[in-house]
């Protein structure tokens, strides 16, 4: 290779090198990406919707938180043939039915969310009531009881608003019924009488457990229950899909 050829080759190589440098210098540099995320001191929480106040014994919505604190009233209601149909028994939040004597049953009706002015017929207490009433810290209204039952009621520290305890204001006699099936009472009057006697006007009660997520279309597995209290008194509960409730029959009669 001649000297001239070598010079030409060097010039070409130099030109290519300079061109490459120029391309690199002209190429736009990507900007540096810098994160600007805030540092979290605490975990973010989302406030839950405010739950409306609910009646503890039914799970239904209550008008106010104050209403839920009013006293529960337990009343002994008769269930003989002569007493039916009872007055406003269906307004109780909870009803217990227990056997008495001669195959007859009697109700302990627990009122809280509704307060009928008239209910009955009111009759005498039984030993079973000394287990029921304290569960609700309820005012207890009844008429008549054996010495044994009265002693048990007092021993259970039940706030007694019975005729046996000398209470008369909540009770009235109906001229439409014959004695002893004619004694009726008032839930508001029981509460007023209790307050007048220095019994607490308000209370806090632990409610029953209800499934809020239950489907509106759910159908119960058990659609009928029969309770043969005695040959005199057989009770059947049958599920009614229209009202989504159990309807009660006493010896085949609603």
PDB file of C-alpha atoms in Angstrom:
ATOM      1  CA  UNK A   1       0.000   0.000   0.000  1.00  0.00           C
ATOM      2  CA  UNK A   2       1.330   3.413  -0.966  1.00  0.00           C
ATOM      3  CA  UNK A   3       1.674   6.365   1.361  1.00  0.00           C
ATOM      4  CA  UNK A   4      -1.160   8.138  -0.447  1.00  0.00           C
ATOM      5  CA  UNK A   5      -3.492   5.220   0.087  1.00  0.00           C
ATOM      6  CA  UNK A   6      -2.672   5.106   3.807  1.00  0.00           C
ATOM      7  CA  UNK A   7      -3.397   8.813   4.172  1.00  0.00           C
ATOM      8  CA  UNK A   8      -6.775   8.470   2.451  1.00  0.00           C
ATOM      9  CA  UNK A   9      -7.728   5.560   4.733  1.00  0.00           C
ATOM     10  CA  UNK A  10      -6.767   7.520   7.855  1.00  0.00           C
ATOM     11  CA  UNK A  11      -8.813  10.503   6.696  1.00  0.00           C
ATOM     12  CA  UNK A  12     -11.881   8.315   6.143  1.00  0.00           C
ATOM     13  CA  UNK A  13     -11.518   6.621   9.566  1.00  0.00           C
ATOM     14  CA  UNK A  14     -11.106  10.000  11.239  1.00  0.00           C
ATOM     15  CA  UNK A  15     -14.178  11.373   9.495  1.00  0.00           C
ATOM     16  CA  UNK A  16     -16.266   8.417  10.568  1.00  0.00           C
ATOM     17  CA  UNK A  17     -15.088   8.750  14.158  1.00  0.00           C
ATOM     18  CA  UNK A  18     -15.944  12.460  14.227  1.00  0.00           C
ATOM     19  CA  UNK A  19     -19.377  11.740  12.770  1.00  0.00           C
ATOM     20  CA  UNK A  20     -20.083   9.131  15.467  1.00  0.00           C
ATOM     21  CA  UNK A  21     -19.068  11.574  18.179  1.00  0.00           C
ATOM     22  CA  UNK A  22     -21.385  14.175  16.722  1.00  0.00           C
ATOM     23  CA  UNK A  23     -24.311  11.765  16.650  1.00  0.00           C
ATOM     24  CA  UNK A  24     -23.753  10.819  20.273  1.00  0.00           C
ATOM     25  CA  UNK A  25     -23.496  14.447  21.351  1.00  0.00           C
ATOM     26  CA  UNK A  26     -26.615  15.400  19.424  1.00  0.00           C
ATOM     27  CA  UNK A  27     -28.709  12.520  20.788  1.00  0.00           C
ATOM     28  CA  UNK A  28     -31.288  13.774  23.347  1.00  0.00           C
ATOM     29  CA  UNK A  29     -30.666  12.315  26.787  1.00  0.00           C
ATOM     30  CA  UNK A  30     -33.631  10.732  28.591  1.00  0.00           C
ATOM     31  CA  UNK A  31     -34.548  12.717  31.726  1.00  0.00           C
ATOM     32  CA  UNK A  32     -33.997  11.007  35.054  1.00  0.00           C
ATOM     33  CA  UNK A  33     -37.257   9.748  36.541  1.00  0.00           C
ATOM     34  CA  UNK A  34     -37.559  10.671  40.212  1.00  0.00           C
ATOM     35  CA  UNK A  35     -40.354   9.180  42.318  1.00  0.00           C
ATOM     36  CA  UNK A  36     -42.481  11.670  44.271  1.00  0.00           C
ATOM     37  CA  UNK A  37     -44.717   9.268  46.255  1.00  0.00           C
ATOM     38  CA  UNK A  38     -45.630  10.421  49.781  1.00  0.00           C
ATOM     39  CA  UNK A  39     -44.570   8.271  52.646  1.00  0.00           C
ATOM     40  CA  UNK A  40     -47.576   6.891  54.580  1.00  0.00           C
ATOM     41  CA  UNK A  41     -47.355   7.209  58.347  1.00  0.00           C
ATOM     42  CA  UNK A  42     -50.554   5.213  59.015  1.00  0.00           C
ATOM     43  CA  UNK A  43     -52.750   2.802  57.083  1.00  0.00           C
ATOM     44  CA  UNK A  44     -55.659   4.492  55.375  1.00  0.00           C
ATOM     45  CA  UNK A  45     -59.056   3.524  56.750  1.00  0.00           C
ATOM     46  CA  UNK A  46     -62.506   3.995  55.254  1.00  0.00           C
ATOM     47  CA  UNK A  47     -65.239   5.000  57.651  1.00  0.00           C
ATOM     48  CA  UNK A  48     -68.095   2.504  57.899  1.00  0.00           C
ATOM     49  CA  UNK A  49     -71.637   3.736  57.246  1.00  0.00           C
ATOM     50  CA  UNK A  50     -73.433   4.709  60.422  1.00  0.00           C
ATOM     51  CA  UNK A  51     -75.688   1.863  61.559  1.00  0.00           C
ATOM     52  CA  UNK A  52     -79.201   2.974  62.513  1.00  0.00           C
ATOM     53  CA  UNK A  53     -80.301   2.118  66.057  1.00  0.00           C
ATOM     54  CA  UNK A  54     -82.134  -1.198  66.219  1.00  0.00           C
ATOM     55  CA  UNK A  55     -84.491  -2.820  68.675  1.00  0.00           C
ATOM     56  CA  UNK A  56     -82.394  -5.484  70.395  1.00  0.00           C
ATOM     57  CA  UNK A  57     -85.153  -8.109  70.583  1.00  0.00           C
ATOM     58  CA  UNK A  58     -86.409  -7.844  66.990  1.00  0.00           C
ATOM     59  CA  UNK A  59     -83.465  -6.512  64.974  1.00  0.00           C
ATOM     60  CA  UNK A  60     -85.757  -3.956  63.349  1.00  0.00           C
ATOM     61  CA  UNK A  61     -84.795  -0.309  62.989  1.00  0.00           C
ATOM     62  CA  UNK A  62     -85.666   1.856  65.996  1.00  0.00           C
ATOM     63  CA  UNK A  63     -86.746   5.509  65.828  1.00  0.00           C
ATOM     64  CA  UNK A  64     -83.866   6.677  68.029  1.00  0.00           C
ATOM     65  CA  UNK A  65     -81.060   5.507  70.293  1.00  0.00           C
ATOM     66  CA  UNK A  66     -83.029   6.807  73.279  1.00  0.00           C
ATOM     67  CA  UNK A  67     -86.046   4.638  72.470  1.00  0.00           C
ATOM     68  CA  UNK A  68     -83.928   1.486  72.680  1.00  0.00           C
ATOM     69  CA  UNK A  69     -83.027   2.239  76.308  1.00  0.00           C
ATOM     70  CA  UNK A  70     -86.594   2.191  77.646  1.00  0.00           C
ATOM     71  CA  UNK A  71     -87.529  -0.531  80.110  1.00  0.00           C
ATOM     72  CA  UNK A  72     -88.662  -3.951  78.964  1.00  0.00           C
ATOM     73  CA  UNK A  73     -92.028  -4.991  80.402  1.00  0.00           C
ATOM     74  CA  UNK A  74     -92.943  -8.643  80.957  1.00  0.00           C
ATOM     75  CA  UNK A  75     -96.625  -9.490  81.409  1.00  0.00           C
ATOM     76  CA  UNK A  76     -98.274 -12.816  82.240  1.00  0.00           C
ATOM     77  CA  UNK A  77    -101.091 -13.517  79.736  1.00  0.00           C
ATOM     78  CA  UNK A  78    -103.776 -16.174  79.959  1.00  0.00           C
ATOM     79  CA  UNK A  79    -104.312 -18.867  77.287  1.00  0.00           C
ATOM     80  CA  UNK A  80    -107.445 -20.771  78.263  1.00  0.00           C
ATOM     81  CA  UNK A  81    -110.349 -21.172  75.830  1.00  0.00           C
ATOM     82  CA  UNK A  82    -112.225 -18.442  77.692  1.00  0.00           C
ATOM     83  CA  UNK A  83    -109.371 -15.950  77.229  1.00  0.00           C
ATOM     84  CA  UNK A  84    -109.082 -16.184  73.446  1.00  0.00           C
ATOM     85  CA  UNK A  85    -108.566 -14.171  71.393  1.00  0.00           C
ATOM     86  CA  UNK A  86    -106.027 -12.362  73.575  1.00  0.00           C
ATOM     87  CA  UNK A  87    -105.643  -8.609  73.212  1.00  0.00           C
ATOM     88  CA  UNK A  88    -102.426  -7.286  71.585  1.00  0.00           C
ATOM     89  CA  UNK A  89    -100.371 -10.360  72.405  1.00  0.00           C
ATOM     90  CA  UNK A  90     -98.996 -10.158  68.845  1.00  0.00           C
ATOM     91  CA  UNK A  91     -97.297  -6.834  69.672  1.00  0.00           C
ATOM     92  CA  UNK A  92     -94.813  -8.453  72.055  1.00  0.00           C
ATOM     93  CA  UNK A  93     -91.195  -8.724  70.892  1.00  0.00           C
ATOM     94  CA  UNK A  94     -90.788 -12.167  72.493  1.00  0.00           C
ATOM     95  CA  UNK A  95     -93.417 -14.599  73.798  1.00  0.00           C
ATOM     96  CA  UNK A  96     -92.794 -17.652  75.985  1.00  0.00           C
ATOM     97  CA  UNK A  97     -95.428 -20.351  76.244  1.00  0.00           C
ATOM     98  CA  UNK A  98     -95.220 -22.774  79.141  1.00  0.00           C
ATOM     99  CA  UNK A  99     -97.415 -25.456  80.618  1.00  0.00           C
ATOM    100  CA  UNK A 100     -99.341 -24.738  83.821  1.00  0.00           C
ATOM    101  CA  UNK A 101    -101.836 -27.146  85.319  1.00  0.00           C
ATOM    102  CA  UNK A 102    -104.498 -29.293  83.683  1.00  0.00           C
ATOM    103  CA  UNK A 103    -102.714 -29.162  80.334  1.00  0.00           C
ATOM    104  CA  UNK A 104    -103.347 -25.432  79.987  1.00  0.00           C
ATOM    105  CA  UNK A 105    -100.527 -23.155  78.840  1.00  0.00           C
ATOM    106  CA  UNK A 106     -99.829 -19.548  79.718  1.00  0.00           C
ATOM    107  CA  UNK A 107     -97.766 -16.826  78.045  1.00  0.00           C
ATOM    108  CA  UNK A 108     -95.017 -14.577  79.318  1.00  0.00           C
ATOM    109  CA  UNK A 109     -95.125 -11.695  76.837  1.00  0.00           C
ATOM    110  CA  UNK A 110     -92.044  -9.463  76.648  1.00  0.00           C
ATOM    111  CA  UNK A 111     -92.755  -5.937  75.381  1.00  0.00           C
ATOM    112  CA  UNK A 112     -90.079  -3.472  74.317  1.00  0.00           C
ATOM    113  CA  UNK A 113     -90.403  -2.013  70.799  1.00  0.00           C
ATOM    114  CA  UNK A 114     -94.185  -1.677  71.050  1.00  0.00           C
ATOM    115  CA  UNK A 115     -96.223  -0.544  74.022  1.00  0.00           C
ATOM    116  CA  UNK A 116     -99.935  -1.374  73.776  1.00  0.00           C
ATOM    117  CA  UNK A 117    -102.286   0.605  75.956  1.00  0.00           C
ATOM    118  CA  UNK A 118    -104.429  -2.495  76.465  1.00  0.00           C
ATOM    119  CA  UNK A 119    -103.332  -6.133  76.685  1.00  0.00           C
ATOM    120  CA  UNK A 120    -104.516  -9.252  78.363  1.00  0.00           C
ATOM    121  CA  UNK A 121    -106.162 -11.047  79.967  1.00  0.00           C
ATOM    122  CA  UNK A 122    -103.540 -10.816  82.724  1.00  0.00           C
ATOM    123  CA  UNK A 123    -103.220 -13.811  85.026  1.00  0.00           C
ATOM    124  CA  UNK A 124    -101.009 -15.287  87.726  1.00  0.00           C
ATOM    125  CA  UNK A 125     -97.269 -15.979  87.616  1.00  0.00           C
ATOM    126  CA  UNK A 126     -95.476 -19.320  87.674  1.00  0.00           C
ATOM    127  CA  UNK A 127     -92.007 -20.463  88.770  1.00  0.00           C
ATOM    128  CA  UNK A 128     -90.835 -20.454  85.125  1.00  0.00           C
ATOM    129  CA  UNK A 129     -91.187 -16.664  85.132  1.00  0.00           C
ATOM    130  CA  UNK A 130     -88.402 -16.363  87.693  1.00  0.00           C
ATOM    131  CA  UNK A 131     -86.039 -17.669  84.995  1.00  0.00           C
ATOM    132  CA  UNK A 132     -87.480 -15.629  82.114  1.00  0.00           C
ATOM    133  CA  UNK A 133     -87.933 -12.129  83.553  1.00  0.00           C
ATOM    134  CA  UNK A 134     -84.384 -11.592  84.937  1.00  0.00           C
ATOM    135  CA  UNK A 135     -82.904 -12.280  81.484  1.00  0.00           C
ATOM    136  CA  UNK A 136     -84.405  -8.971  80.313  1.00  0.00           C
ATOM    137  CA  UNK A 137     -84.193  -7.067  83.605  1.00  0.00           C
ATOM    138  CA  UNK A 138     -87.875  -6.443  82.954  1.00  0.00           C
ATOM    139  CA  UNK A 139     -90.644  -4.899  84.982  1.00  0.00           C
ATOM    140  CA  UNK A 140     -92.983  -7.804  85.751  1.00  0.00           C
ATOM    141  CA  UNK A 141     -96.764  -7.438  85.661  1.00  0.00           C
ATOM    142  CA  UNK A 142     -99.079 -10.233  86.776  1.00  0.00           C
ATOM    143  CA  UNK A 143    -102.075 -10.870  88.983  1.00  0.00           C
ATOM    144  CA  UNK A 144    -101.997 -13.531  91.653  1.00  0.00           C
ATOM    145  CA  UNK A 145     -99.466 -16.207  92.513  1.00  0.00           C
ATOM    146  CA  UNK A 146     -99.025 -18.905  95.108  1.00  0.00           C
ATOM    147  CA  UNK A 147     -96.974 -18.071  98.227  1.00  0.00           C
ATOM    148  CA  UNK A 148     -94.166 -20.204  96.796  1.00  0.00           C
ATOM    149  CA  UNK A 149     -94.123 -18.301  93.495  1.00  0.00           C
ATOM    150  CA  UNK A 150     -94.375 -14.904  95.193  1.00  0.00           C
ATOM    151  CA  UNK A 151     -91.433 -15.803  97.410  1.00  0.00           C
ATOM    152  CA  UNK A 152     -89.443 -16.949  94.370  1.00  0.00           C
ATOM    153  CA  UNK A 153     -90.226 -13.713  92.508  1.00  0.00           C
ATOM    154  CA  UNK A 154     -88.984 -11.651  95.439  1.00  0.00           C
ATOM    155  CA  UNK A 155     -85.895 -13.845  95.868  1.00  0.00           C
ATOM    156  CA  UNK A 156     -85.019 -13.323  92.192  1.00  0.00           C
ATOM    157  CA  UNK A 157     -84.877  -9.531  92.738  1.00  0.00           C
ATOM    158  CA  UNK A 158     -87.564  -9.033  90.094  1.00  0.00           C
ATOM    159  CA  UNK A 159     -89.117  -5.575  89.999  1.00  0.00           C
ATOM    160  CA  UNK A 160     -92.607  -6.673  90.895  1.00  0.00           C
ATOM    161  CA  UNK A 161     -95.538  -4.612  89.558  1.00  0.00           C
ATOM    162  CA  UNK A 162     -98.271  -7.130  90.327  1.00  0.00           C
ATOM    163  CA  UNK A 163    -101.574  -6.811  92.107  1.00  0.00           C
ATOM    164  CA  UNK A 164    -100.014  -9.048  94.763  1.00  0.00           C
ATOM    165  CA  UNK A 165     -97.485  -6.267  95.399  1.00  0.00           C
ATOM    166  CA  UNK A 166    -100.283  -3.728  95.835  1.00  0.00           C
ATOM    167  CA  UNK A 167    -100.002  -2.226  92.346  1.00  0.00           C
ATOM    168  CA  UNK A 168    -103.330  -1.133  90.843  1.00  0.00           C
ATOM    169  CA  UNK A 169    -102.716   1.763  88.417  1.00  0.00           C
ATOM    170  CA  UNK A 170    -101.758  -0.291  85.302  1.00  0.00           C
ATOM    171  CA  UNK A 171    -104.772  -2.645  85.637  1.00  0.00           C
ATOM    172  CA  UNK A 172    -108.388  -2.319  84.518  1.00  0.00           C
ATOM    173  CA  UNK A 173    -111.388  -4.656  84.533  1.00  0.00           C
ATOM    174  CA  UNK A 174    -113.337  -5.202  81.324  1.00  0.00           C
ATOM    175  CA  UNK A 175    -117.126  -5.466  81.394  1.00  0.00           C
ATOM    176  CA  UNK A 176    -117.019  -7.448  78.145  1.00  0.00           C
ATOM    177  CA  UNK A 177    -115.413 -10.462  79.818  1.00  0.00           C
ATOM    178  CA  UNK A 178    -116.302 -12.544  82.840  1.00  0.00           C
ATOM    179  CA  UNK A 179    -113.965 -12.912  85.813  1.00  0.00           C
ATOM    180  CA  UNK A 180    -111.233 -14.032  86.143  1.00  0.00           C
ATOM    181  CA  UNK A 181    -110.659 -13.485  82.417  1.00  0.00           C
ATOM    182  CA  UNK A 182    -111.416  -9.762  82.507  1.00  0.00           C
ATOM    183  CA  UNK A 183    -108.212  -8.187  83.872  1.00  0.00           C
ATOM    184  CA  UNK A 184    -106.258  -6.079  81.370  1.00  0.00           C
ATOM    185  CA  UNK A 185    -103.188  -3.869  81.662  1.00  0.00           C
ATOM    186  CA  UNK A 186    -101.159  -1.146  79.920  1.00  0.00           C
ATOM    187  CA  UNK A 187     -97.447  -1.241  79.071  1.00  0.00           C
ATOM    188  CA  UNK A 188     -97.007   2.575  79.316  1.00  0.00           C
ATOM    189  CA  UNK A 189     -98.783   2.466  82.688  1.00  0.00           C
ATOM    190  CA  UNK A 190     -96.389  -0.236  83.935  1.00  0.00           C
ATOM    191  CA  UNK A 191     -93.415   1.934  82.959  1.00  0.00           C
ATOM    192  CA  UNK A 192     -94.925   5.002  84.606  1.00  0.00           C
ATOM    193  CA  UNK A 193     -95.708   3.054  87.789  1.00  0.00           C
ATOM    194  CA  UNK A 194     -92.189   1.641  87.896  1.00  0.00           C
ATOM    195  CA  UNK A 195     -90.679   5.109  87.589  1.00  0.00           C
ATOM    196  CA  UNK A 196     -93.040   6.429  90.272  1.00  0.00           C
ATOM    197  CA  UNK A 197     -91.795   3.704  92.611  1.00  0.00           C
ATOM    198  CA  UNK A 198     -88.150   4.631  91.996  1.00  0.00           C
ATOM    199  CA  UNK A 199     -87.360   1.817  89.563  1.00  0.00           C
ATOM    200  CA  UNK A 200     -84.933   2.725  86.739  1.00  0.00           C
ATOM    201  CA  UNK A 201     -86.671   4.197  83.699  1.00  0.00           C
ATOM    202  CA  UNK A 202     -83.910   3.167  81.292  1.00  0.00           C
ATOM    203  CA  UNK A 203     -81.756   0.117  80.779  1.00  0.00           C
ATOM    204  CA  UNK A 204     -79.130  -1.453  78.544  1.00  0.00           C
ATOM    205  CA  UNK A 205     -80.001  -4.850  77.127  1.00  0.00           C
ATOM    206  CA  UNK A 206     -77.945  -7.308  75.104  1.00  0.00           C
ATOM    207  CA  UNK A 207     -79.950  -8.124  72.032  1.00  0.00           C
ATOM    208  CA  UNK A 208     -80.611 -11.347  70.195  1.00  0.00           C
ATOM    209  CA  UNK A 209     -78.314 -12.277  67.289  1.00  0.00           C
ATOM    210  CA  UNK A 210     -79.718 -11.618  63.814  1.00  0.00           C
ATOM    211  CA  UNK A 211     -78.173 -12.434  60.413  1.00  0.00           C
ATOM    212  CA  UNK A 212     -78.188  -9.159  58.469  1.00  0.00           C
ATOM    213  CA  UNK A 213     -76.872 -10.876  55.321  1.00  0.00           C
ATOM    214  CA  UNK A 214     -79.743 -13.321  54.976  1.00  0.00           C
ATOM    215  CA  UNK A 215     -81.251 -13.425  51.496  1.00  0.00           C
ATOM    216  CA  UNK A 216     -84.715 -11.958  51.084  1.00  0.00           C
ATOM    217  CA  UNK A 217     -85.558 -15.019  48.995  1.00  0.00           C
ATOM    218  CA  UNK A 218     -84.353 -17.503  51.607  1.00  0.00           C
ATOM    219  CA  UNK A 219     -86.815 -20.236  52.557  1.00  0.00           C
ATOM    220  CA  UNK A 220     -86.481 -21.960  55.933  1.00  0.00           C
ATOM    221  CA  UNK A 221     -85.641 -25.649  56.008  1.00  0.00           C
ATOM    222  CA  UNK A 222     -88.264 -26.287  58.682  1.00  0.00           C
ATOM    223  CA  UNK A 223     -91.695 -25.183  57.468  1.00  0.00           C
ATOM    224  CA  UNK A 224     -93.822 -26.610  60.276  1.00  0.00           C
ATOM    225  CA  UNK A 225     -93.385 -27.317  63.984  1.00  0.00           C
ATOM    226  CA  UNK A 226     -95.956 -28.998  66.237  1.00  0.00           C
ATOM    227  CA  UNK A 227     -95.732 -28.806  70.032  1.00  0.00           C
ATOM    228  CA  UNK A 228     -98.104 -31.184  71.860  1.00  0.00           C
ATOM    229  CA  UNK A 229     -98.216 -29.469  75.237  1.00  0.00           C
ATOM    230  CA  UNK A 230    -101.151 -31.706  76.170  1.00  0.00           C
ATOM    231  CA  UNK A 231    -104.267 -33.275  74.703  1.00  0.00           C
ATOM    232  CA  UNK A 232    -105.987 -30.060  75.728  1.00  0.00           C
ATOM    233  CA  UNK A 233    -103.492 -27.802  74.020  1.00  0.00           C
ATOM    234  CA  UNK A 234    -101.544 -28.658  70.841  1.00  0.00           C
ATOM    235  CA  UNK A 235     -99.777 -25.822  69.042  1.00  0.00           C
ATOM    236  CA  UNK A 236     -98.654 -25.836  65.393  1.00  0.00           C
ATOM    237  CA  UNK A 237     -96.432 -23.240  63.723  1.00  0.00           C
ATOM    238  CA  UNK A 238     -96.566 -23.202  59.884  1.00  0.00           C
ATOM    239  CA  UNK A 239     -94.326 -21.064  57.673  1.00  0.00           C
ATOM    240  CA  UNK A 240     -96.216 -18.670  55.397  1.00  0.00           C
ATOM    241  CA  UNK A 241     -94.179 -17.639  52.333  1.00  0.00           C
ATOM    242  CA  UNK A 242     -96.379 -14.614  51.651  1.00  0.00           C
ATOM    243  CA  UNK A 243     -95.758 -12.931  55.002  1.00  0.00           C
ATOM    244  CA  UNK A 244     -92.359 -14.645  55.538  1.00  0.00           C
ATOM    245  CA  UNK A 245     -93.431 -15.593  59.038  1.00  0.00           C
ATOM    246  CA  UNK A 246     -94.723 -18.542  61.011  1.00  0.00           C
ATOM    247  CA  UNK A 247     -98.463 -18.622  61.666  1.00  0.00           C
ATOM    248  CA  UNK A 248     -99.655 -20.184  64.916  1.00  0.00           C
ATOM    249  CA  UNK A 249    -102.601 -22.506  65.390  1.00  0.00           C
ATOM    250  CA  UNK A 250    -103.934 -23.614  68.764  1.00  0.00           C
ATOM    251  CA  UNK A 251    -105.808 -26.926  68.460  1.00  0.00           C
ATOM    252  CA  UNK A 252    -106.328 -26.243  64.771  1.00  0.00           C
ATOM    253  CA  UNK A 253    -107.537 -22.676  65.277  1.00  0.00           C
ATOM    254  CA  UNK A 254    -105.561 -19.531  64.409  1.00  0.00           C
TER     255      UNK A 254
END
